[in-house]
XYZ file of C-alpha atoms in Angstrom:
776
model
C -0.004 -0.005 -0.015
C 2.944 2.299 0.764
C 4.369 1.746 -2.764
C 0.952 2.469 -4.321
C 0.837 5.841 -2.491
C 4.348 6.631 -3.623
C 3.413 5.700 -7.223
C 0.313 7.856 -7.225
C 2.167 10.834 -5.815
C 4.962 10.417 -8.341
C 2.398 10.017 -11.181
C 0.615 13.121 -9.974
C 3.836 15.167 -10.101
C 4.830 13.854 -13.491
C 1.349 14.337 -14.970
C 1.327 17.981 -13.927
C 4.696 18.508 -15.640
C 3.830 16.771 -18.916
C 0.106 15.881 -19.282
C 0.345 14.548 -22.858
C 3.150 12.071 -22.056
C 1.263 10.495 -19.163
C -2.246 10.469 -20.646
C -2.379 6.631 -20.917
C -1.471 6.198 -17.191
C -4.125 8.823 -16.342
C -6.844 7.010 -18.326
C -5.888 3.710 -16.634
C -6.312 5.332 -13.194
C -9.559 6.984 -14.287
C -11.026 3.609 -15.316
C -9.940 2.155 -11.996
C -11.740 5.063 -10.243
C -14.993 4.439 -12.125
C -15.109 0.808 -11.058
C -14.442 1.789 -7.428
C -17.159 4.439 -7.625
C -19.803 1.942 -8.704
C -18.826 -0.320 -5.809
C -19.087 2.570 -3.357
C -22.468 3.552 -4.652
C -23.696 0.059 -3.848
C -21.757 -0.371 -0.614
C -20.595 3.012 0.864
C -19.075 1.418 4.045
C -16.382 -0.431 2.026
C -12.648 0.101 2.649
C -11.997 3.557 1.304
C -8.237 4.214 1.443
C -7.450 3.247 -2.143
C -10.540 5.055 -3.430
C -9.624 8.243 -1.507
C -6.113 8.160 -3.054
C -7.619 7.918 -6.539
C -10.017 10.832 -5.786
C -7.173 12.939 -4.552
C -5.019 12.163 -7.596
C -7.847 12.994 -10.076
C -8.757 16.215 -8.314
C -5.202 17.462 -8.625
C -4.806 16.558 -12.308
C -8.315 17.570 -13.430
C -6.893 20.837 -14.727
C -4.695 18.971 -17.180
C -7.611 16.889 -18.697
C -10.775 19.042 -18.491
C -12.625 17.115 -21.230
C -12.039 13.614 -19.805
C -12.901 14.740 -16.226
C -15.885 16.954 -17.086
C -18.222 14.601 -15.105
C -15.839 14.062 -12.222
C -16.973 17.022 -9.996
C -20.655 16.083 -10.399
C -19.924 12.439 -9.491
C -18.199 13.411 -6.272
C -20.894 15.909 -5.270
C -23.641 13.333 -6.022
C -21.849 10.742 -3.940
C -21.613 13.166 -1.002
C -25.209 14.360 -1.310
C -26.777 10.874 -1.577
C -24.549 8.865 0.741
C -23.172 11.441 3.174
C -24.580 9.753 6.299
C -23.281 6.299 5.292
C -19.719 7.251 4.292
C -16.813 7.083 6.746
C -15.990 10.488 8.346
C -12.475 10.550 6.928
C -13.673 9.759 3.400
C -16.280 12.548 3.685
C -13.614 15.089 4.522
C -11.373 13.932 1.668
C -14.263 14.252 -0.850
C -15.125 17.701 0.547
C -11.476 18.822 0.209
C -11.382 17.580 -3.380
C -14.468 19.628 -4.173
C -12.860 22.686 -2.541
C -9.750 22.155 -4.632
C -11.749 21.931 -7.841
C -13.824 24.995 -6.856
C -10.636 26.991 -6.348
C -9.728 26.165 -9.944
C -13.177 27.226 -11.254
C -14.138 23.649 -12.312
C -17.328 23.675 -10.230
C -20.220 26.154 -10.166
C -20.171 28.146 -6.960
C -23.896 28.143 -6.242
C -24.170 24.430 -6.749
C -21.278 23.706 -4.458
C -22.306 26.115 -1.664
C -25.859 24.730 -1.635
C -24.395 21.247 -1.263
C -22.187 22.363 1.615
C -25.113 23.949 3.411
C -26.947 20.644 3.134
C -23.924 18.844 4.545
C -24.300 20.866 7.698
C -26.960 18.352 8.713
C -24.309 15.611 9.081
C -23.180 14.890 12.612
C -19.498 15.440 11.938
C -17.959 18.411 13.684
C -14.593 18.483 11.873
C -16.461 18.404 8.556
C -18.765 21.237 9.602
C -15.837 23.446 10.643
C -14.120 22.740 7.284
C -17.261 23.612 5.361
C -17.933 26.706 7.477
C -14.435 28.181 6.924
C -14.558 27.559 3.176
C -18.074 29.036 2.742
C -17.050 32.278 4.472
C -13.776 32.609 2.613
C -15.292 31.734 -0.761
C -18.133 34.295 -0.467
C -15.617 36.887 0.811
C -13.255 36.313 -2.137
C -16.144 36.507 -4.572
C -17.218 39.903 -3.248
C -13.710 41.261 -2.707
C -13.378 43.484 -5.755
C -17.042 43.934 -6.620
C -20.288 42.803 -5.063
C -21.823 39.803 -6.813
C -25.478 40.664 -6.255
C -26.845 37.698 -8.168
C -24.886 35.201 -6.060
C -25.736 37.064 -2.778
C -29.477 37.118 -3.506
C -29.531 33.412 -4.405
C -27.587 32.372 -1.321
C -29.576 34.641 1.005
C -32.803 33.103 -0.261
C -31.344 29.642 0.257
C -30.253 30.516 3.734
C -33.703 31.740 4.588
C -34.986 28.231 3.865
C -32.099 26.706 5.814
C -33.011 28.747 8.886
C -36.346 26.933 8.988
C -34.717 23.539 8.365
C -35.696 20.603 10.497
C -32.056 20.027 11.455
C -31.112 22.312 14.323
C -27.427 21.931 13.559
C -27.885 23.018 9.934
C -29.954 26.068 10.879
C -27.466 27.080 13.600
C -24.437 26.784 11.271
C -26.293 28.785 8.578
C -26.999 31.490 11.180
C -23.337 31.549 12.186
C -22.261 31.960 8.527
C -24.572 34.949 8.058
C -23.423 36.553 11.265
C -19.773 36.151 10.331
C -20.389 37.594 6.845
C -22.230 40.568 8.304
C -19.423 41.247 10.744
C -16.806 41.065 7.998
C -18.973 43.648 6.080
C -19.463 41.329 3.131
C -23.258 40.939 3.546
C -23.752 44.210 5.403
C -27.310 44.904 4.268
C -30.865 44.891 5.582
C -31.822 41.575 4.008
C -29.148 39.729 5.995
C -30.167 41.413 9.227
C -33.808 40.560 8.747
C -33.002 36.915 7.990
C -30.937 36.778 11.161
C -33.652 38.555 13.164
C -36.055 35.621 12.612
C -33.784 33.505 14.876
C -35.401 35.021 18.036
C -38.612 33.208 17.167
C -36.900 29.831 16.933
C -37.824 27.094 19.416
C -34.181 26.067 19.728
C -32.517 27.815 22.646
C -29.061 27.868 21.028
C -30.317 29.703 17.956
C -32.238 32.146 20.135
C -29.164 32.940 22.277
C -26.892 33.232 19.243
C -29.270 35.785 17.654
C -29.550 37.789 20.858
C -25.794 37.825 21.335
C -25.403 39.156 17.797
C -27.819 42.041 18.243
C -26.598 42.858 21.784
C -22.897 42.665 20.768
C -22.147 40.280 23.653
C -20.216 37.353 22.220
C -18.117 39.006 19.557
C -18.474 42.650 18.622
C -17.264 44.068 15.344
C -13.596 43.320 15.723
C -11.151 44.226 12.921
C -10.357 41.394 10.613
C -6.819 40.002 10.413
C -6.508 41.062 6.805
C -7.706 44.574 7.705
C -4.982 44.754 10.379
C -2.378 43.570 7.901
C -3.477 46.227 5.370
C -3.319 48.896 8.121
C 0.240 47.836 8.955
C 1.031 47.898 5.166
C -0.308 51.437 4.874
C 1.720 52.538 7.909
C 4.880 51.074 6.470
C 4.192 52.794 3.135
C 3.817 56.138 4.948
C 7.051 55.712 6.888
C 8.881 54.607 3.726
C 7.632 57.635 1.750
C 8.541 60.016 4.604
C 12.093 58.634 4.785
C 12.622 58.666 1.018
C 11.210 62.203 0.673
C 13.498 63.381 3.464
C 16.512 61.665 1.877
C 15.663 63.273 -1.480
C 15.248 66.692 0.038
C 18.427 66.642 2.153
C 20.797 64.320 0.316
C 22.252 64.290 -3.128
C 19.716 64.070 -6.009
C 20.792 60.784 -7.560
C 18.891 58.800 -10.111
C 18.359 55.824 -7.836
C 17.100 58.036 -5.033
C 14.568 59.674 -7.350
C 13.405 56.275 -8.546
C 12.952 54.968 -5.022
C 11.003 58.135 -4.057
C 8.647 57.705 -7.030
C 8.148 54.001 -6.167
C 7.351 54.821 -2.487
C 4.860 57.510 -3.660
C 3.096 54.903 -5.835
C 2.993 52.398 -2.992
C 1.477 54.987 -0.605
C -1.135 56.035 -3.163
C -2.067 52.383 -3.783
C -2.382 51.649 -0.040
C -4.581 54.707 0.507
C -6.797 53.768 -2.442
C -7.324 50.265 -1.109
C -8.245 51.703 2.290
C -10.690 54.166 0.734
C -12.347 51.467 -1.318
C -13.120 49.489 1.860
C -14.808 52.378 3.676
C -18.505 51.585 4.137
C -21.141 53.062 6.442
C -21.225 50.963 9.565
C -24.813 50.904 10.770
C -25.695 48.777 13.854
C -27.700 45.737 13.007
C -30.535 46.747 15.310
C -31.206 49.872 13.155
C -31.768 47.805 9.972
C -34.764 45.776 11.173
C -37.920 46.197 9.085
C -41.170 47.168 10.900
C -39.582 47.525 14.327
C -42.951 48.255 16.064
C -44.558 45.058 14.889
C -41.375 43.079 15.425
C -41.045 44.374 19.009
C -44.641 43.593 19.884
C -44.280 40.080 18.481
C -41.070 39.609 20.479
C -42.771 40.833 23.616
C -45.507 38.220 23.156
C -42.775 35.570 22.933
C -41.221 36.915 26.171
C -44.536 36.675 28.054
C -45.181 33.070 26.973
C -41.584 31.683 26.954
C -40.398 29.052 29.380
C -36.741 29.699 28.842
C -34.163 30.215 31.626
C -34.203 33.482 33.507
C -30.845 34.523 31.979
C -32.305 34.091 28.506
C -35.426 36.039 29.440
C -33.460 39.044 30.653
C -31.465 38.977 27.391
C -34.836 39.225 25.512
C -35.810 42.159 27.777
C -32.527 43.852 26.993
C -33.091 43.420 23.260
C -36.633 44.844 23.559
C -35.418 47.846 25.516
C -32.695 48.562 22.828
C -35.339 48.349 20.148
C -37.650 50.715 22.014
C -34.926 53.316 22.507
C -33.278 53.095 19.028
C -36.550 53.264 17.086
C -38.477 55.403 19.660
C -41.193 52.757 19.973
C -44.297 52.789 22.186
C -44.691 49.345 23.834
C -46.512 50.360 27.022
C -47.155 46.743 28.195
C -43.408 46.307 28.656
C -43.120 48.701 31.625
C -45.735 47.040 33.909
C -44.109 43.694 32.974
C -40.762 44.993 34.346
C -42.361 46.518 37.450
C -43.006 43.114 39.066
C -39.211 42.414 38.985
C -38.277 45.660 40.818
C -37.364 44.206 44.175
C -33.993 44.492 45.919
C -33.761 40.739 46.452
C -34.415 39.957 42.777
C -31.683 38.099 40.911
C -29.687 40.330 38.515
C -31.620 43.398 39.682
C -28.909 45.845 38.576
C -29.151 44.414 35.057
C -32.938 44.755 35.135
C -32.776 48.383 36.265
C -30.381 49.147 33.461
C -32.823 47.542 31.002
C -35.638 49.760 32.427
C -33.605 52.946 32.166
C -32.535 51.968 28.671
C -36.109 51.579 27.422
C -37.084 55.144 28.279
C -37.112 58.000 25.753
C -38.815 61.398 25.324
C -41.835 59.983 23.508
C -42.902 57.669 26.353
C -45.900 58.913 28.300
C -44.686 60.162 31.749
C -47.862 58.671 33.333
C -46.577 55.223 32.367
C -43.153 55.829 33.976
C -44.315 57.552 37.163
C -45.425 54.214 38.879
C -42.011 52.733 38.076
C -40.119 55.686 39.571
C -42.352 55.529 42.663
C -41.713 51.779 42.969
C -37.894 52.303 42.727
C -38.064 55.099 45.312
C -40.234 52.930 47.631
C -38.081 49.782 47.557
C -34.582 51.112 46.825
C -34.395 54.671 48.216
C -35.374 54.538 51.886
C -33.528 54.686 55.122
C -33.978 50.952 55.715
C -31.872 50.011 52.672
C -28.126 49.813 52.472
C -25.957 52.534 50.922
C -25.260 50.467 47.763
C -28.984 49.845 47.197
C -29.827 53.576 47.654
C -27.081 54.602 45.265
C -28.336 52.223 42.571
C -31.921 53.451 43.012
C -30.914 57.084 42.735
C -28.731 56.507 39.707
C -31.566 54.596 37.984
C -34.043 57.419 38.653
C -31.490 59.886 37.366
C -31.073 57.861 34.138
C -34.800 57.662 33.634
C -35.358 61.366 34.308
C -32.489 62.426 31.994
C -34.472 60.799 29.113
C -37.960 61.680 30.355
C -37.830 64.646 32.802
C -41.603 64.626 33.470
C -41.439 61.096 34.925
C -40.873 62.354 38.489
C -43.022 64.491 40.799
C -41.653 67.748 42.290
C -42.375 66.512 45.850
C -40.502 63.227 45.300
C -37.670 65.132 43.629
C -37.330 67.469 46.639
C -37.155 64.390 48.911
C -34.543 62.593 46.806
C -32.117 65.541 46.584
C -31.918 65.556 50.434
C -29.808 62.410 50.265
C -26.829 64.497 49.124
C -26.147 65.232 52.800
C -25.515 61.551 53.584
C -22.070 60.410 54.630
C -21.859 57.538 52.172
C -19.980 58.739 49.112
C -22.016 56.791 46.564
C -25.382 57.973 47.885
C -24.209 61.624 48.060
C -22.804 61.565 44.558
C -25.965 59.961 43.089
C -28.200 62.503 44.764
C -25.935 65.395 43.704
C -25.978 64.236 40.090
C -29.808 64.202 40.137
C -29.808 67.700 41.592
C -27.272 68.969 39.126
C -29.202 67.602 36.129
C -32.384 69.474 37.049
C -30.370 72.541 38.089
C -28.759 72.674 34.662
C -31.800 71.882 32.556
C -35.042 72.405 34.506
C -34.486 74.545 37.632
C -38.245 75.358 37.920
C -38.885 71.797 39.167
C -36.585 72.322 42.159
C -37.300 74.344 45.329
C -36.215 77.945 45.048
C -33.291 77.597 47.411
C -31.893 74.583 45.418
C -31.987 76.194 41.970
C -28.534 77.761 42.181
C -27.267 81.107 40.916
C -27.675 82.487 37.413
C -29.743 79.476 36.323
C -32.092 80.293 33.451
C -34.941 77.808 32.918
C -35.071 76.644 29.281
C -38.710 75.722 29.709
C -39.974 72.200 30.464
C -41.289 70.751 27.247
C -44.771 69.138 27.443
C -45.211 65.491 26.546
C -44.806 64.965 22.803
C -43.055 68.297 22.214
C -39.585 68.422 20.815
C -36.937 71.127 20.492
C -36.139 71.603 16.823
C -32.821 73.223 15.980
C -32.600 75.486 12.953
C -29.070 74.444 12.088
C -26.112 72.563 13.484
C -25.603 73.349 17.168
C -22.103 74.672 17.769
C -21.404 75.577 14.152
C -20.356 79.069 15.203
C -17.631 77.528 17.398
C -15.790 76.386 14.254
C -15.498 80.061 13.238
C -14.145 81.123 16.655
C -10.418 81.510 15.942
C -9.388 82.032 19.531
C -11.233 79.029 20.832
C -9.837 76.784 18.007
C -6.313 78.076 18.735
C -6.765 77.277 22.388
C -8.002 73.789 21.674
C -5.028 73.146 19.388
C -2.685 74.355 22.068
C -4.264 72.110 24.680
C -4.067 69.047 22.436
C -0.426 69.871 21.617
C 0.334 70.219 25.308
C 1.378 73.849 25.002
C 0.334 77.022 26.815
C -2.003 79.464 25.080
C -1.951 83.193 25.650
C -4.959 85.041 24.242
C -5.544 88.710 23.724
C -7.789 88.789 26.748
C -4.948 87.669 28.963
C -2.731 90.410 27.483
C -5.439 93.023 28.101
C -5.867 91.898 31.682
C -2.118 92.001 32.251
C -2.057 95.469 30.663
C -4.808 96.650 32.905
C -2.934 95.370 35.893
C 0.160 97.290 34.796
C -1.860 100.487 34.344
C -3.319 100.096 37.812
C 0.128 99.801 39.330
C 1.964 102.760 40.952
C 3.566 105.350 38.764
C 6.773 107.313 39.455
C 6.091 110.988 39.595
C 8.625 113.796 40.098
C 8.361 115.547 43.495
C 8.915 118.970 41.971
C 5.855 118.785 39.775
C 3.822 117.635 42.759
C 4.884 120.634 44.792
C 3.997 123.027 41.985
C 0.574 121.544 41.595
C -0.026 121.732 45.377
C 0.827 125.451 45.428
C -1.466 126.279 42.530
C -4.333 124.167 43.769
C -7.325 125.698 45.499
C -10.227 124.388 47.593
C -13.092 122.969 45.489
C -16.581 122.500 46.815
C -18.514 119.258 46.461
C -21.070 120.767 43.997
C -18.346 121.990 41.668
C -16.545 118.638 41.760
C -19.763 116.815 40.944
C -20.426 119.135 37.996
C -16.919 118.588 36.687
C -17.338 114.786 36.926
C -20.620 114.981 35.077
C -19.058 117.056 32.345
C -16.174 114.630 32.025
C -18.563 111.650 31.804
C -20.571 113.493 29.126
C -17.441 114.097 27.120
C -16.393 110.442 27.362
C -19.811 109.166 26.319
C -19.977 111.488 23.307
C -16.470 110.607 22.251
C -17.198 106.869 22.504
C -20.303 107.219 20.358
C -18.431 109.169 17.717
C -15.711 106.496 17.621
C -18.268 103.625 17.148
C -20.355 105.508 14.539
C -17.565 107.017 12.470
C -14.346 105.012 12.502
C -12.734 107.113 9.780
C -12.700 110.274 11.914
C -10.143 109.619 14.560
C -9.863 113.202 16.047
C -11.376 114.202 19.347
C -13.995 116.999 19.334
C -13.797 119.635 22.049
C -16.899 120.399 24.043
C -17.519 123.814 25.638
C -18.252 123.557 29.379
C -20.576 126.579 29.296
C -22.735 124.934 26.627
C -23.054 121.759 28.679
C -24.055 123.787 31.807
C -26.630 125.730 29.759
C -28.201 122.581 28.442
C -28.439 121.083 31.931
C -30.118 124.240 33.243
C -32.707 124.149 30.440
C -33.474 120.467 31.160
C -33.919 121.311 34.883
C -36.356 124.126 34.036
C -38.406 121.859 31.771
C -38.639 119.225 34.471
C -39.737 121.823 37.064
C -42.407 123.102 34.629
C -43.780 119.649 34.135
C -43.934 119.109 37.892
C -45.859 122.436 38.397
C -48.390 121.545 35.674
C -49.124 118.198 37.198
C -52.470 118.318 39.040
C -51.766 115.432 41.398
C -48.355 116.943 42.334
C -46.932 113.447 42.936
C -43.342 112.291 42.649
C -42.526 110.056 39.709
C -40.897 106.773 40.666
C -37.663 106.098 38.853
C -36.447 102.524 38.635
C -32.883 102.488 39.798
C -32.198 99.025 38.357
C -33.158 100.202 34.850
C -30.839 103.162 35.171
C -27.970 100.929 36.265
C -28.558 98.547 33.412
C -28.536 101.432 30.901
C -25.261 102.752 32.399
C -23.666 99.266 32.221
C -24.742 98.903 28.589
C -23.196 102.291 27.695
C -19.975 101.379 29.465
C -19.791 98.016 27.634
C -20.317 99.801 24.293
C -17.478 102.202 25.164
C -15.048 99.632 26.518
C -15.648 96.622 24.275
C -16.492 97.738 20.773
C -13.922 95.421 19.306
C -15.343 92.293 21.011
C -18.835 93.031 19.687
C -17.351 93.493 16.253
C -15.735 90.034 16.611
C -19.042 88.383 17.495
C -20.721 90.098 14.557
C -17.994 88.820 12.272
C -18.435 85.260 13.627
C -22.230 85.468 13.109
C -21.646 86.728 9.585
C -19.271 83.883 8.883
C -21.773 81.338 10.165
C -24.512 82.865 8.010
C -22.228 82.780 4.952
C -21.404 79.145 5.723
C -25.099 78.276 6.017
C -26.125 80.026 2.778
C -23.257 80.390 0.334
C -20.728 77.695 1.213
C -23.008 74.834 2.154
C -21.139 71.540 2.596
C -21.404 68.264 4.477
C -19.495 68.214 7.729
C -17.039 65.381 8.165
C -16.814 63.166 11.239
C -13.637 65.029 12.279
C -15.412 68.381 12.175
C -18.389 67.069 14.229
C -15.983 65.674 16.806
C -14.168 69.058 16.866
C -17.481 70.891 17.436
C -18.085 68.605 20.426
C -14.639 69.301 21.828
C -15.057 73.076 21.322
C -18.366 72.996 23.143
C -16.799 71.118 26.059
C -13.888 73.599 26.179
C -16.271 76.544 26.089
C -18.358 75.147 28.944
C -15.161 74.414 30.915
C -13.987 78.043 30.510
C -17.375 79.418 31.510
C -17.468 77.277 34.641
C -13.762 77.894 35.430
C -12.893 74.231 35.075
C -9.995 72.527 33.381
C -10.596 70.942 29.983
C -8.663 67.812 30.927
C -10.995 67.107 33.833
C -14.061 67.215 31.624
C -15.403 63.789 30.640
C -15.776 63.754 26.897
C -18.090 60.780 26.856
C -21.828 61.039 27.134
C -23.388 61.292 30.582
C -25.070 58.486 32.447
C -22.623 55.958 31.073
C -24.372 55.994 27.707
C -22.934 55.631 24.289
C -24.316 56.894 20.958
C -26.760 53.943 20.790
C -28.266 54.549 24.185
C -26.600 51.653 25.953
C -26.575 51.820 29.769
C -24.174 49.445 31.562
C -25.222 47.913 34.889
C -21.786 48.866 36.329
C -22.542 52.533 35.802
C -25.618 52.384 38.003
C -23.628 51.131 40.971
C -21.606 54.321 41.110
C -18.861 54.820 43.684
C -19.091 52.096 46.315
C -16.801 50.839 49.048
C -14.788 47.747 48.176
C -15.714 44.692 50.219
C -13.075 43.325 52.552
C -11.328 40.293 51.075
C -11.131 37.032 52.853
C -7.854 35.507 53.923
C -7.642 33.015 51.030
C -8.363 35.774 48.492
C -5.625 38.011 49.931
C -3.144 35.109 49.832
C -4.034 34.347 46.190
C -3.726 38.037 45.189
C -0.348 38.263 46.919
C 0.895 35.214 45.020
C -0.242 36.672 41.718
C 1.707 39.858 42.343
C 4.999 38.066 42.827
C 7.301 37.925 39.830
C 8.347 34.359 40.367
C 11.567 35.241 42.171
C 10.683 33.300 45.334
C 11.035 29.613 45.978
C 13.614 27.082 44.856
C 15.173 27.062 41.412
C 13.507 23.743 40.554
C 10.050 25.039 41.404
C 10.537 28.153 39.281
C 11.766 25.978 36.389
C 8.698 23.774 36.657
C 6.439 26.838 36.425
C 8.155 28.518 33.523
C 9.272 25.420 31.636
C 12.452 23.330 31.435
C 14.420 25.890 29.438
C 14.329 29.607 28.687
C 14.685 31.461 25.390
C 17.754 33.440 24.466
C 15.544 36.615 24.410
C 14.535 36.036 28.033
C 18.134 35.375 29.052
C 19.262 38.593 27.380
C 16.553 40.504 29.073
C 16.985 39.099 32.604
C 20.503 37.874 33.040
C 22.583 40.250 30.913
C 24.087 43.225 32.831
C 22.744 46.655 31.841
C 26.236 47.915 30.930
C 26.453 45.363 28.130
C 23.107 46.529 26.691
C 24.190 50.154 26.271
C 25.747 49.527 22.904
C 22.900 47.492 21.510
C 20.942 48.661 18.487
C 17.710 49.029 20.456
C 19.187 51.289 23.123
C 21.280 53.359 20.741
C 18.389 53.759 18.383
C 16.377 55.590 21.020
C 19.152 58.165 21.617
C 19.785 58.623 17.876
C 16.134 59.199 17.002
C 15.245 62.308 15.045
C 12.866 64.862 16.439
C 10.209 63.834 13.946
C 10.398 60.123 14.973
C 10.105 61.116 18.622
C 7.008 63.162 17.832
C 5.415 60.175 16.037
C 6.303 57.869 18.922
C 4.762 60.245 21.468
C 1.597 60.558 19.402
C 1.224 56.795 19.098
C 1.858 56.369 22.841
C -0.853 58.906 23.609
C -3.247 57.163 21.258
C -2.555 53.749 22.990
C -3.060 55.335 26.428
C -6.397 56.785 25.259
C -7.629 53.456 23.897
C -6.620 51.816 27.158
C -8.594 54.279 29.225
C -11.709 54.213 27.161
C-alpha cells in the first residue's frame, strides 16, 4: 500500500509537468476510479483508502484533462449528497477537500457547491462542519472582494432563509453563524441579511435564540477588525514611513537617479495603499437599526417573552433586546413597563441588570404617566432609610437615568425628597443625589425648590409630553468660526500654553493700575497752585467729564474714519443742563396730582452698564458680529457636508467653552456622554452602581492576590523551572541575566538616543493614542 501511495504521488507530479506524455497512465487510473465508484455507490461502508487516493489524484490533475474529467466534480458531489450519512468520516472530509480544490480552480459552479455544503451541515460530523464553514465564508468573501456579486448574494440569501427553517437544528445554527460572520466582515452588510438573522429570536431552539440575541446585543463577539484589515493597516503605515524617509533623503541628500526612482516608487505604494483603504470604507450601521417594521417586530417579540419558558438569563437577554429596540426606534410598547415592574425588588436576581434595562427603554416619547409608577416603585423599595448605601445609590442612579431621558417622569415633591440624600455620609449615595440635583439645576430649575436652583440658572422651559426642540441648524457651528477657541484647543491638544488677547489686556490693565513714578517737583507746583473745590463744583466737573467720554465713545463707534477728538464747551453743557432742569420743574408744576414720579434704579444701572460696555468693548462686539456673519455665509453660500472630524471638533469646542465658562480644566471634563451612555443609548449595569466601598477580602483571597503579584523570584530554582518550563529562550536570558552595561551599545538602546525629532513626535503621538484606547 505504501508503494501504491508513492506511485500515485509520483504520477501526480509527472502528470502535472507533462500531461500529454502520461495520458495513458491517467486513463488507466480513471477507469480504476470508475469501477471503485460503482462499488461505493452500492456499498458506501467499504474500505476507502485506495478510493480516497484515486479521488485525490484525479482532483489534482483535473486541470490537465478538462474534457475527460468533465463529469468528475458532479460524480463526487452526487456521492456526497446521496450517501453522506453512510460514508466514513475521513472519506467525507477527503471528498469535501477535493471539491474545494476543484472550486478554487473554477471547475465547479459556486452556487451548486455552496448549496451542497449547506446541506452537509446536517451531518453529525464536527470537523467536517468546521471545514465547510471556513470555506463558505472565505469563498463568499473572495467573490465579493473586488465587486459585489449581487446575483450570487441574493440566491444564497434566499437559500439561507430556507435553511433557517430547516428541521435539522445543527444546519440552521451553522447557517445562522455563517450569516453573522459575513455581516461582521462587512461582506453581507445589508438589511436583508439582518432581517433573515432577526427571525432567529422566534426559533424554538434555545441555542439559535441565544446566538441571535448575542449578535444584536454585541455580547459574544463585537465588530472586531479582521486579520486582513490589520495587515492592510500595517502595510499602509509602512508605506507612509517609507515615503517619509525617502522624501527626506531626497530633500536633504544628493539628487541621484536611484534616489529619485525609490522616491517615485514609495509614492506609488502609498497612493495604492490609500486607495485600497478608501475602497473598503462603508457606512457601519448597527444591525438593530436595519430591522424592518420595528414596532410590529417588537410587539411580536414581547408576546414571545410573556409566553416563553426559557431560563431566567435568556429572558433578561430578551428584555434587554426589547429595550434597545424601544430606545433606538423610539417605539411605544406600554405593556413592557408594567411587565418589568414586578421584577423591581432589591432581592431579585440580577436586579442591577434589570434596572439598566428599564432605564434603557425610556425616551422622550414615552408617556410620563406610564413611567411615574415605576419611579415611585424604585423610590419605595430602593431609596429609603432601611436600605443599604449600595442599594440607595443604585436606586438614585436609576431614577437619574430615567429622568434624563424623560424629565416629567418624576413628581416635584418626590424630587425634593430625593435631593436631600446629598447630605448623607456615604459617598455613593451623596454623589448619586448630587448628580440628580445637578441635572435638574442645569436643565429644568423650575422643578426644584427655590433655594436649590442655584445662581444664574435660566430655565429653558420644560417641554410638554410629545413636544420636541427643533434646531434650525447645526448646534455649535459658530464655534468652528471662533479662531481664539480653536487656537486654544489646538494648544491644549499639543500640550502647549496658550496666551490670548484677553490675557494680554488683563495683564495690561494690571500694569496700568500699578503705581507710577512722579517727580516731586511737579507735585509741589501743583499743590501750590491748587485751590479748595466744593462738592457741588466737583460733581459738575465729573458729570461734564462723563458726558465728554460718552460722546467721544459714540463718535468713535459711529464714524471710525474720523479719529480726532472734538472739544466740548463747558458753558454749553451747563446751559443745556439748566434748560433740562427748568423743563422738568415746569412739568412738575403743571401736574395736578403733584406726585413724585418713581424712577427705577435698576433700569438706570442697566442702561449705564450697557453704555460702558459699548465704550469699553466695541472690538469684541465686532468680533461676535464677524463670527455670526461667517456662520450665516457658511449656512447660505458655502453649504457643505461636515465630516466626522469636524463634528468631533465641534463637540470638543463645546466642552472647552463650557469648561471656561465654569472655570474648570478641559482635561478634567469627561468627553463621553453622561449616564454611562454611548451613541446607541446603551446603559451598563456597572454605571448604576456608582462609587461604592470595596468589600473586605477574605484571607484566602488575599493570599491568592499576593501570590499573583509576585514575579516568580521566590522559591527554589527547581520550582521556578517547573512553572516557567524546562528551558528559557535566548531573548529572556538577554533581558533578565545580561548586565545593563552590556546593553548600552545594543541597536535598540542606541536607536532611542539617535532618534530624530520627527520620529520622537510620532512615537509620542502613538503612545498617547494607545493610552487613550486603554482608558476608554
